[in-house]
Tab-separated table of C-alpha atoms in Angstrom:
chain	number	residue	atom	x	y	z
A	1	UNK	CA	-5.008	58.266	-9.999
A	2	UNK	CA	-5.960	61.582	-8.496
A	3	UNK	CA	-6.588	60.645	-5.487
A	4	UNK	CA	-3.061	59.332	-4.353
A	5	UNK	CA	-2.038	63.187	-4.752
A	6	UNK	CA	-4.771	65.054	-3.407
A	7	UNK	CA	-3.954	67.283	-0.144
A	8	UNK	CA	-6.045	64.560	1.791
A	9	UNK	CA	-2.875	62.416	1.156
A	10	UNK	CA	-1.914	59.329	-0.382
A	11	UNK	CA	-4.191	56.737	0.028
A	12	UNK	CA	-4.020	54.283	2.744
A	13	UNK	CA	-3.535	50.776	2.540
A	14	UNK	CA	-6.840	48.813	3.883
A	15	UNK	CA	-6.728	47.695	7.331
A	16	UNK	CA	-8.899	45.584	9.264
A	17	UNK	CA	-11.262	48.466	10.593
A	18	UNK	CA	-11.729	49.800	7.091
A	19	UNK	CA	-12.419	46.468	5.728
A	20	UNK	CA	-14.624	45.458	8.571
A	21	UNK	CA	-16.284	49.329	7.921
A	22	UNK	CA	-16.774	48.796	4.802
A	23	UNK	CA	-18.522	45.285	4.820
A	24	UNK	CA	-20.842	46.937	7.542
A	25	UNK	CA	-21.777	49.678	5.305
A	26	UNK	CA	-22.493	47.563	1.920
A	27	UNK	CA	-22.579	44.266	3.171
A	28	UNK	CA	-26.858	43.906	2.839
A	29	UNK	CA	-26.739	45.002	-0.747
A	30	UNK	CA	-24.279	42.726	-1.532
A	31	UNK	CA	-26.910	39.937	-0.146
A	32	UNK	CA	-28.761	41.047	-2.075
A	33	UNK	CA	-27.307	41.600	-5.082
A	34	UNK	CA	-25.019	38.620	-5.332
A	35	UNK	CA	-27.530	36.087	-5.749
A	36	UNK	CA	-28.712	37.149	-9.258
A	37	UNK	CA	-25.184	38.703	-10.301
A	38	UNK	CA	-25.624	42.103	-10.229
A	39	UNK	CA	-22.433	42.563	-7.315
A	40	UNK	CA	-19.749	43.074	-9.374
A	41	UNK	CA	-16.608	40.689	-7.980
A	42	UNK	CA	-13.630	42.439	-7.741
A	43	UNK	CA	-11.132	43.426	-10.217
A	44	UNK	CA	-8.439	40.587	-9.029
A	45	UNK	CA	-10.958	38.320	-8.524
A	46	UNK	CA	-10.675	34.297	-9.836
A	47	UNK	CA	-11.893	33.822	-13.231
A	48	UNK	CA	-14.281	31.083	-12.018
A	49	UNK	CA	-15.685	33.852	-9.663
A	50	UNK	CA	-16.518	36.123	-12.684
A	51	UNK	CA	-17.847	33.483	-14.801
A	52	UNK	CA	-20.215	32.399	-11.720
A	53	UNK	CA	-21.153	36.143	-11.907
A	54	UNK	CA	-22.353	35.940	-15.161
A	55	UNK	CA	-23.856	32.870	-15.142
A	56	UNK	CA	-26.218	34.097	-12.426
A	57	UNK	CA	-27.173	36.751	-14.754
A	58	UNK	CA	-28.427	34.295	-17.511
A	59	UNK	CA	-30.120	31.972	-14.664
A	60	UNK	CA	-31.973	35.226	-13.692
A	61	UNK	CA	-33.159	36.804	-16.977
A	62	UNK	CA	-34.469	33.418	-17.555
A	63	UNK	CA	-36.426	32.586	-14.606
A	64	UNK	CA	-37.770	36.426	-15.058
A	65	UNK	CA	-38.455	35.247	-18.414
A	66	UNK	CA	-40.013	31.994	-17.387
A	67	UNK	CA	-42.448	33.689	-15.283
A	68	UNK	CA	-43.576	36.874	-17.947
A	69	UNK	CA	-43.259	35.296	-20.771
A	70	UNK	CA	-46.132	32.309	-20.641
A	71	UNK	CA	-48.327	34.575	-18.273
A	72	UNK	CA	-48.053	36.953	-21.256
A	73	UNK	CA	-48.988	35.116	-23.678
A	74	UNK	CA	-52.269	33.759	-21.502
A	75	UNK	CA	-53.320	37.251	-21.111
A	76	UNK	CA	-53.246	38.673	-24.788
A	77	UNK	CA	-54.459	35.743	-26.788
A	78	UNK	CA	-56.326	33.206	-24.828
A	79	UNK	CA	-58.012	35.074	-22.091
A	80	UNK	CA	-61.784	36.707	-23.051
A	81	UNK	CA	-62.851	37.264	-19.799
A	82	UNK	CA	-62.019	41.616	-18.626
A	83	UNK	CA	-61.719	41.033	-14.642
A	84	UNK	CA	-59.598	37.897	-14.818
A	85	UNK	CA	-57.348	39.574	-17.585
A	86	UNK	CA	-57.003	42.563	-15.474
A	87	UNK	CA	-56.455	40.337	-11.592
A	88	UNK	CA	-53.109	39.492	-14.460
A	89	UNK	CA	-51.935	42.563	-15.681
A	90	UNK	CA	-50.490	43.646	-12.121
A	91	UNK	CA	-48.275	41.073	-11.463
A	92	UNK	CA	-47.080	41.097	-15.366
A	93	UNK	CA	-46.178	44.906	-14.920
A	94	UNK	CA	-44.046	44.100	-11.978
A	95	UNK	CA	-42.373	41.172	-13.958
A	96	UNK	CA	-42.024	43.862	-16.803
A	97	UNK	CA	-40.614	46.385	-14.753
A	98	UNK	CA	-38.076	44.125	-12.489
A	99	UNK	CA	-36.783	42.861	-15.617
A	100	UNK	CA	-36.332	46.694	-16.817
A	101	UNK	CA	-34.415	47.594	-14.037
A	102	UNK	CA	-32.423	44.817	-13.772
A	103	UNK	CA	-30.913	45.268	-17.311
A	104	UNK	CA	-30.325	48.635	-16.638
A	105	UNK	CA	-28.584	47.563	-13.337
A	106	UNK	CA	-26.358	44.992	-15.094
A	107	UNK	CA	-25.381	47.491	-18.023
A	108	UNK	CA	-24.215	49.962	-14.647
A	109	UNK	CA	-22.420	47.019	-13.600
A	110	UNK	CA	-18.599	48.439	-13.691
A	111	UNK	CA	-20.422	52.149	-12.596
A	112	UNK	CA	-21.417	50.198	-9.767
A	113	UNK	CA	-17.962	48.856	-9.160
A	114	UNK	CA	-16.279	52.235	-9.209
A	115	UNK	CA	-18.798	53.293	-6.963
A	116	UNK	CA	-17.928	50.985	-4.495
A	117	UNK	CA	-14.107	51.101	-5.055
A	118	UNK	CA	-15.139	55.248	-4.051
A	119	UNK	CA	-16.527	54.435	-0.964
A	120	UNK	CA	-13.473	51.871	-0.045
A	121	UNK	CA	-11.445	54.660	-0.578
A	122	UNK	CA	-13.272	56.685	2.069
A	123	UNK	CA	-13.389	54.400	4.654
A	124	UNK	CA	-9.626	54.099	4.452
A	125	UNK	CA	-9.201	57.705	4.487
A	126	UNK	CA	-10.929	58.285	7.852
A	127	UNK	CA	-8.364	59.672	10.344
A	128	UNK	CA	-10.769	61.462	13.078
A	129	UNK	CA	-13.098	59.180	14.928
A	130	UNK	CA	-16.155	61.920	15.148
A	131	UNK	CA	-15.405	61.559	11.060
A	132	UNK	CA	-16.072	57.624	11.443
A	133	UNK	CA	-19.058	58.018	14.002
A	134	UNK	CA	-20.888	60.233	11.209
A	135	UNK	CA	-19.982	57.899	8.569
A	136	UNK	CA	-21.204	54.726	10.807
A	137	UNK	CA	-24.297	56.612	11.902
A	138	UNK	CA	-25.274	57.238	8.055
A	139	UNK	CA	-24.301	53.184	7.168
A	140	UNK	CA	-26.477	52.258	9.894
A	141	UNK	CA	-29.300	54.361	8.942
A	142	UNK	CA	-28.537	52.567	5.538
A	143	UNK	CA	-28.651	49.404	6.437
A	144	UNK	CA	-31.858	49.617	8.376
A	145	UNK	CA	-33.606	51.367	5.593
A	146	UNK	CA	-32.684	47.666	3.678
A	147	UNK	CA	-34.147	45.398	6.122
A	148	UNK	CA	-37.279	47.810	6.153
A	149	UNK	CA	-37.513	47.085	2.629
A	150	UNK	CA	-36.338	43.482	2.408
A	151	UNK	CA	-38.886	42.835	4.856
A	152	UNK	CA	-41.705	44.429	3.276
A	153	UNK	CA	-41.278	43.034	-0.308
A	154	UNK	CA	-39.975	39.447	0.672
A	155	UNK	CA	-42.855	39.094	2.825
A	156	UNK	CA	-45.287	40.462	0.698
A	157	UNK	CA	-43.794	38.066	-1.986
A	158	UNK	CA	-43.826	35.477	0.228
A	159	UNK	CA	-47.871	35.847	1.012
A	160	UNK	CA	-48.422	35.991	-2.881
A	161	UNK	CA	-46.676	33.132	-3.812
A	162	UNK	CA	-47.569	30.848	-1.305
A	163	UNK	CA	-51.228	32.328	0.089
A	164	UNK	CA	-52.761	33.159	-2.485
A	165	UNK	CA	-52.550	30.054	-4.813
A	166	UNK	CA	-53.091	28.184	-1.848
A	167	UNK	CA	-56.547	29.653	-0.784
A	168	UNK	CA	-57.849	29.419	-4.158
A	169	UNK	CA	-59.685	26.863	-5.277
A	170	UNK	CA	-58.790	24.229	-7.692
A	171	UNK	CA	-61.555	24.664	-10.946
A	172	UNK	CA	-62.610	21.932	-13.331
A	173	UNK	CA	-63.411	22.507	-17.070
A	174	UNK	CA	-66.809	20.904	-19.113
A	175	UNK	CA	-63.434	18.383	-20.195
A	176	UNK	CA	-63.134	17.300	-16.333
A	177	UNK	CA	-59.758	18.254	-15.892
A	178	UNK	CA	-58.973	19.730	-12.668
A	179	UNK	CA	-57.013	22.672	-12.941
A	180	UNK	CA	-54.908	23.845	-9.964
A	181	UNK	CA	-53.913	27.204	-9.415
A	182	UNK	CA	-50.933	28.811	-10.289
A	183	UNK	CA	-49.229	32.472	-8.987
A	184	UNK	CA	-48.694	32.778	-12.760
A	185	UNK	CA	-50.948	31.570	-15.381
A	186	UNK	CA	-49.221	29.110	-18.284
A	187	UNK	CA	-50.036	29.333	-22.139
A	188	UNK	CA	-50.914	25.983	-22.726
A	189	UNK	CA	-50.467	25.495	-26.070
A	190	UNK	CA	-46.758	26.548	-25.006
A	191	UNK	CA	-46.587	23.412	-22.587
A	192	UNK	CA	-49.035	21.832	-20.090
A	193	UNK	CA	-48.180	22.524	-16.206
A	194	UNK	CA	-51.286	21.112	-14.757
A	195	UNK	CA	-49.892	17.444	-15.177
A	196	UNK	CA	-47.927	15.859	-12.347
A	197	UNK	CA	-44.904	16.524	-11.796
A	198	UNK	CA	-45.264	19.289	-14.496
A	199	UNK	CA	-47.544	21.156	-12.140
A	200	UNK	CA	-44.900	20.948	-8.770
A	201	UNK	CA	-42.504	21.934	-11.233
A	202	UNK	CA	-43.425	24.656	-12.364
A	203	UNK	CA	-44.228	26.317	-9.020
A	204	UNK	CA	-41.196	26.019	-7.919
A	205	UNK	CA	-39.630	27.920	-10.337
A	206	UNK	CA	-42.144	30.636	-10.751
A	207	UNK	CA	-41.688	31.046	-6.353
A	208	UNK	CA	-38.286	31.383	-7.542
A	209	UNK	CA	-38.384	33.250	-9.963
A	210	UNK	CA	-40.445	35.586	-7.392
A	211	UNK	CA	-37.464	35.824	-5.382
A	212	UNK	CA	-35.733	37.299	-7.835
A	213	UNK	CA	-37.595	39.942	-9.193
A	214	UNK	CA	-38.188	40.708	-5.231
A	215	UNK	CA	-33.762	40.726	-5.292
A	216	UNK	CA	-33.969	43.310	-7.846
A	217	UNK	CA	-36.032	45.484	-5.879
A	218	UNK	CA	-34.606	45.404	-2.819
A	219	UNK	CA	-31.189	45.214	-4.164
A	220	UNK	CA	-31.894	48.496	-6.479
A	221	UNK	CA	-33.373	50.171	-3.272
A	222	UNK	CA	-30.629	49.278	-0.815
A	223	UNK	CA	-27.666	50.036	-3.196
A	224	UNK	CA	-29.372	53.366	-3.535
A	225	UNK	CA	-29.738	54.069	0.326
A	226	UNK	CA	-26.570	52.968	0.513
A	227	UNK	CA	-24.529	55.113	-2.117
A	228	UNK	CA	-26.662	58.177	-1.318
A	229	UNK	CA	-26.479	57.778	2.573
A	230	UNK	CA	-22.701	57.849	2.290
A	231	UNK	CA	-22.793	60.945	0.362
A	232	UNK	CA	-24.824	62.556	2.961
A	233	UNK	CA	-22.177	61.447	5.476
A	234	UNK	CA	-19.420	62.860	3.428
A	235	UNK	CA	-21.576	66.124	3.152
A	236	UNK	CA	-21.980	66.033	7.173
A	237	UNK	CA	-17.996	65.906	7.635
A	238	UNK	CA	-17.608	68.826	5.393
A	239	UNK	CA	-19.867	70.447	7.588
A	240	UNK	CA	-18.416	69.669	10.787
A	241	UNK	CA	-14.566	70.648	9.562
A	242	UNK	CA	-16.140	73.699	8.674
A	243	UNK	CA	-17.417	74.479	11.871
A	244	UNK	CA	-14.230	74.400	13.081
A	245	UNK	CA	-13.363	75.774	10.487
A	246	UNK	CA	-11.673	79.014	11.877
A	247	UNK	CA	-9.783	77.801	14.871
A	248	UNK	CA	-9.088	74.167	13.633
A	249	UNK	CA	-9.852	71.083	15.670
A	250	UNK	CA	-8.093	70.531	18.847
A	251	UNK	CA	-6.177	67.391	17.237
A	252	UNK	CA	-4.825	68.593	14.347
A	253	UNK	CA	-1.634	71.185	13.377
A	254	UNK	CA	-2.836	72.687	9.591
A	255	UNK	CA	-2.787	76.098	8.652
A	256	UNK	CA	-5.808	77.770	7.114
A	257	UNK	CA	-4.761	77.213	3.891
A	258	UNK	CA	-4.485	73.593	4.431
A	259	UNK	CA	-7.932	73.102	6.251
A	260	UNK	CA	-9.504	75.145	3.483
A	261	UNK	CA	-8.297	72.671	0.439
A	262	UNK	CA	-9.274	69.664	2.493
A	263	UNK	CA	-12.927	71.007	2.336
A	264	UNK	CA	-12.454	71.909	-0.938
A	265	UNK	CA	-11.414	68.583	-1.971
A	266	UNK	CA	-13.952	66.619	0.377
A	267	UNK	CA	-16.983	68.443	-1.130
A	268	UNK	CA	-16.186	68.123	-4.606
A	269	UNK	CA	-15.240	64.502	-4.413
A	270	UNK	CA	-18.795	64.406	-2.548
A	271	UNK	CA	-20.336	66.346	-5.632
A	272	UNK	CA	-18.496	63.956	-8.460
A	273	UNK	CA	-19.840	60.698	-6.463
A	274	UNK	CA	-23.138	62.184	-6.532
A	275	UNK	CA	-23.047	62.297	-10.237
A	276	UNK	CA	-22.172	59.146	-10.700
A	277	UNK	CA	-24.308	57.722	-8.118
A	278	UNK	CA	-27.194	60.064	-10.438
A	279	UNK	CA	-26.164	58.690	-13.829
A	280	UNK	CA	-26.473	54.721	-12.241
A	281	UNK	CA	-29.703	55.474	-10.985
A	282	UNK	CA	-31.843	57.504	-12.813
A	283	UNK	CA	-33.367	54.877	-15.415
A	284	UNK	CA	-33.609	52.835	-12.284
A	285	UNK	CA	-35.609	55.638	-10.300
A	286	UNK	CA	-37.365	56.402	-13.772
A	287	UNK	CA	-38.801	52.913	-13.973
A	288	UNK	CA	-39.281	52.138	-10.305
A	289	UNK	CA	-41.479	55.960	-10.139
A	290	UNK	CA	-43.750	54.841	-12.905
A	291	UNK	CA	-43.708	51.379	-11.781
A	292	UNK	CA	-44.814	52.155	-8.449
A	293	UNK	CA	-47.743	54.214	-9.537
A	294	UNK	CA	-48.966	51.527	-11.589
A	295	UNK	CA	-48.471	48.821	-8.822
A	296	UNK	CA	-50.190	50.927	-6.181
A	297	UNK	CA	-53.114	51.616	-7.967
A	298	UNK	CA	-53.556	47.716	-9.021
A	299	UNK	CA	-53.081	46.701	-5.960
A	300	UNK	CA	-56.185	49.175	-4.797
A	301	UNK	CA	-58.759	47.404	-7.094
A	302	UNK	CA	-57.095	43.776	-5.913
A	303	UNK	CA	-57.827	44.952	-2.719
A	304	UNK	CA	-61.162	46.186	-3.088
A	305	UNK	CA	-62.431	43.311	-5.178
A	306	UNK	CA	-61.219	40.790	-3.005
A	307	UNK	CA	-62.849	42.620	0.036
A	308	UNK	CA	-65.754	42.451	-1.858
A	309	UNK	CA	-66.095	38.833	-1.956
A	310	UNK	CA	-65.331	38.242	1.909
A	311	UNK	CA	-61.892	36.753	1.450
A	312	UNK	CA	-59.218	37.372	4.474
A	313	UNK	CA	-55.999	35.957	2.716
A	314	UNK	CA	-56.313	38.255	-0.417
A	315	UNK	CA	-56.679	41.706	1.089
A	316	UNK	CA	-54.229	40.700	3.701
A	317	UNK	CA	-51.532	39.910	0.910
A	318	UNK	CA	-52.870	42.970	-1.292
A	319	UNK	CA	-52.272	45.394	1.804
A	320	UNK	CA	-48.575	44.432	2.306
A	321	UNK	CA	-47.730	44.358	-1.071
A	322	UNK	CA	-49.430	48.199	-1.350
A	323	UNK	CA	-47.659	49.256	1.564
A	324	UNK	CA	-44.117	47.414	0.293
A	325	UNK	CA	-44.249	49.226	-3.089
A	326	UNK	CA	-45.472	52.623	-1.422
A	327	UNK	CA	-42.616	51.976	1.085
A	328	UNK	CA	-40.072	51.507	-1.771
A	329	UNK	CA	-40.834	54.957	-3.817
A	330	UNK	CA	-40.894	56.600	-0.538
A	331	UNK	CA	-37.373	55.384	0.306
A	332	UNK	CA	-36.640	56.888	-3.326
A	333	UNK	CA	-38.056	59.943	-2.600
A	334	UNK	CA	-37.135	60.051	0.914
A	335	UNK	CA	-33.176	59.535	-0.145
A	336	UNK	CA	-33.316	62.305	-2.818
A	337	UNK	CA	-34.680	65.111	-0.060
A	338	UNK	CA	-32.098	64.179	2.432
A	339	UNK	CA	-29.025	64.490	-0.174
A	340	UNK	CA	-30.512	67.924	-1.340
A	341	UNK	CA	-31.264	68.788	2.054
A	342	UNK	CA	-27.717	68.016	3.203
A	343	UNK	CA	-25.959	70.156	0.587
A	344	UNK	CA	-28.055	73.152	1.435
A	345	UNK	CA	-26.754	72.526	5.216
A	346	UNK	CA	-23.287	72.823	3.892
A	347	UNK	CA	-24.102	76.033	1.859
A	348	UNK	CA	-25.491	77.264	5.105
A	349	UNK	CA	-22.845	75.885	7.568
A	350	UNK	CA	-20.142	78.041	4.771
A	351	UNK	CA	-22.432	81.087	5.358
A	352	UNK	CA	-22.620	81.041	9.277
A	353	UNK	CA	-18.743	80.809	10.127
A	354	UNK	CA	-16.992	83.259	11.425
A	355	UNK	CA	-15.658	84.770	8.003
A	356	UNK	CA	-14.428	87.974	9.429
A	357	UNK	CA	-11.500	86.560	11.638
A	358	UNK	CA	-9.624	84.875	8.499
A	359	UNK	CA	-7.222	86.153	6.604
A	360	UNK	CA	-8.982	88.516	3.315
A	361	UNK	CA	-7.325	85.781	0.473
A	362	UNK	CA	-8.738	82.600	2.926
A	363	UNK	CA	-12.381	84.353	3.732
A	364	UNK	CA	-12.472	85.160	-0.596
A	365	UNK	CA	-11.860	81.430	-1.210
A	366	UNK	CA	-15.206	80.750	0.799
A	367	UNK	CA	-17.431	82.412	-2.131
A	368	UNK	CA	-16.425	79.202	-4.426
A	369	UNK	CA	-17.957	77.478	-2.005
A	370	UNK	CA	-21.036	78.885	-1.438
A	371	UNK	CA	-21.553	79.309	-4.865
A	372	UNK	CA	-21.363	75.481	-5.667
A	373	UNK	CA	-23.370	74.947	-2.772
A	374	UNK	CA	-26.047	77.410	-4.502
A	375	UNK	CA	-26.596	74.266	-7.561
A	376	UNK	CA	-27.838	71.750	-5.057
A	377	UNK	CA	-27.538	68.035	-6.336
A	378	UNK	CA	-30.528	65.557	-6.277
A	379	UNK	CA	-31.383	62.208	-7.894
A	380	UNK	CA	-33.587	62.540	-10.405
A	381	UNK	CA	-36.127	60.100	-12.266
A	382	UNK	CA	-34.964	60.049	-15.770
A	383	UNK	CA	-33.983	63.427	-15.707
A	384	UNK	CA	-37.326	64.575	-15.823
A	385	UNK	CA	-38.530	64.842	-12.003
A	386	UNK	CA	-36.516	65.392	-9.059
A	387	UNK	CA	-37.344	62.734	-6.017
A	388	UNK	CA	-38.352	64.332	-2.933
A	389	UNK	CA	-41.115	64.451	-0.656
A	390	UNK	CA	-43.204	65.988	-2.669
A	391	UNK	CA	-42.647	63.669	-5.632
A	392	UNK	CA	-44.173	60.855	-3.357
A	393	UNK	CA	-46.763	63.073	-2.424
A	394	UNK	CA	-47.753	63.110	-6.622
A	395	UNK	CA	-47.276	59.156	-7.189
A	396	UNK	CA	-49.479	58.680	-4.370
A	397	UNK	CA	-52.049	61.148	-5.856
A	398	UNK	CA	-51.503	59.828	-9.551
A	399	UNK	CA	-52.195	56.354	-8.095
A	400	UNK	CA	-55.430	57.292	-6.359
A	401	UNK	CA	-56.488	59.237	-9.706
A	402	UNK	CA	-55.659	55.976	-11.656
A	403	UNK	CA	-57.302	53.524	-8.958
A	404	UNK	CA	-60.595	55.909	-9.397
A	405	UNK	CA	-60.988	55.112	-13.171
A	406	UNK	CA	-59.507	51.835	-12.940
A	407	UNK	CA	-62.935	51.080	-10.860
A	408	UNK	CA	-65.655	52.843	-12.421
A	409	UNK	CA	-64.693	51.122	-15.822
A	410	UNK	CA	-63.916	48.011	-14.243
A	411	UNK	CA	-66.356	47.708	-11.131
């Protein structure tokens, strides 16, 4: 392995602060991620561990499965009625597109694992504390951006599953049969669910089967803090070894030479984990960019035509589910303008030091860097848009556009 002869030395054994570091920094994605077998186990792990793994993955396609599949069927050849077929479409696209994502997440599923193997590596190759305060500062910022959105979607999931069937009432067809509500409707020539215990059942798994398309989510958006965060801490240490660049820090006996290919080094091993990190993520970002748009601008007719007819629990439910998903692509976006942001700090931290007192050869060896730092890196959404601020700024705008016909043709 390269890395075991690099110039930032041979690699350390893990210790108890680098484990304990580590767990910190990925231990909310593994949450969750683990529970619907997307965390890969590691390499030396127990067979039964690995076949657990992959049994979770079967239990969730299928209970993601369970709850599109009937629903979909409902939609396209049983229900006439426009509104009622539309107040289903929503929560099928978000079915559709957690499903997406997650087989794109479990074919990335040994990316992932190098990716987190990269990031062990790092943790055990922090020698200066300020290195390990910038690194902790960006895993904490991480890990708060995953409650944030663990908090938003589970309890917007949580209101849809539970409030929502809840306040509405049971109906009764010319046949007297009472039919109670479901978050999902069933096919019923597929099976009957209004039947006790067929009913109790099946609302049980499809609340399940909520949390796990609400996992995939939160477990796509966290891993992605996570990775990218820790590539705009590796990003920050470049910059702060190379202002100090020219006299060296007070702590350490290199020559110029040295200090030079340790930047070197750090910033391209920053550069190659931000290619992978962009190659694991960009169907994800791809799907959860279109998805969004298509969420937020259901969720604005929901809203407005429950308003309409004077019900509180709807438009309560509605508005934290619109501001979960909005939350989400901003997090996206949000991640994507910091990385670019922090490579252009770099270029301009390589710019602003004091050149002229270096030896000729040393100060020439600073236009390599400069010049990579001139191709910033970004995440992109299926290679076709960039995510940034100003991406959000266009889904939000796209969504409004959408939500405007969606309720002059509907409404």
């Amino acid at each position: 392995m390269r890395d075991e002869h690099s110039v930032l030395g041979v690699i350390p054994a893990p210790s108890g602060r680098s484990k304990a570091d580590l767990r910190y920094s990925t231990e909310l994605s593994r949450w969750f991620l683990a529970p619907i077998g997307i965390w890969p186990p590691k390499s030396d792990a127990h067979i039964i561990e690995k076949i657990i793994s992959e049994l979770l993955v079967f239990l969730s396609c299928f209970l993601i499965c369970f709850q599109l599949v009937p629903c979909l069927l409902h939609v396209f050849i049983k229900e006439q009625n426009p509104k009622r077929k539309m107040k289903m479409i929503g929560p099928l696209s978000f079915s559709f597109i957690s499903i997406s994502k997650y087989l794109f997440m479990i074919v990335r599923k040994q990316q992932i694992y190098y990716c987190l193997e990269h990031i062990d590596v790092d943790w055990r190759r922090v020698a200066h504390l300020d290195d390990r305060e910038i690194m902790l500062m960006k895993a904490k910022l991480g890990r708060f951006v995953a409650w944030l959105c663990a908090a938003f979607m589970y309890g917007g999931a949580l209101f849809f599953h539970t409030v929502i069937p809840f306040a509405a009432r049971s109906a009764v067809t010319p046949d007297n049969i009472t039919l109670r509500p479901l978050v999902y409707t069933i096919y019923d020539p597929l099976f009957s669910a209004q039947t006790t215990p067929s009913y109790e059942i099946v609302f049980t798994i499809q609340c399940v089967s909520g949390f796990v398309v609400c996992s995939v989510t939160t477990g796509a958006c966290s891993l992605a803090a996570v990775f990218v965060l820790h590539i705009c801490g590796q990003l920050t240490i470049v910059r702060s070894r190379l202002d100090t660049f020219v006299r060296g820090r007070k702590d350490e006996n290199k020559n110029v030479e040295r200090r030079m290919a340790e930047i070197i080094e750090l910033h391209l091993r920053a550069l190659r984990f931000a290619i992978r990190i962009e190659g694991i993520l960009t169907e994800v970002c791809f799907i959860e960019l279109v998805g969004c748009t298509m969420n937020i601008c259901f969720l604005g007719y929901y809203f407005m035509t429950e308003f309409d007819q004077n019900l509180a629990s709807g438009p309560i439910t509605y508005c934290i589910l619109l501001v979960s998903f909005a939350f989400n692509i901003f997090i996206f976006c949000y991640i994507g303008e910091t990385l670019t942001q922090q490579e252009d700090k770099v270029g301009r931290a390589a710019y602003m030091i004091d050149w002229y007192e270096l030896p000729p050869k040393t100060a020439r060896d600073l236009i390599l860097l400069l010049a990579m730092t001139k191709n910033s890196i970004n995440i992109t959404a299926g290679k076709m848009a960039e995510l940034s601020l100003q991406t959000f700024g266009g889904v939000l705008r796209t969504a409004a556009g959408y939500l405007n016909l969606l309720r002059t043709l509907m409404m």
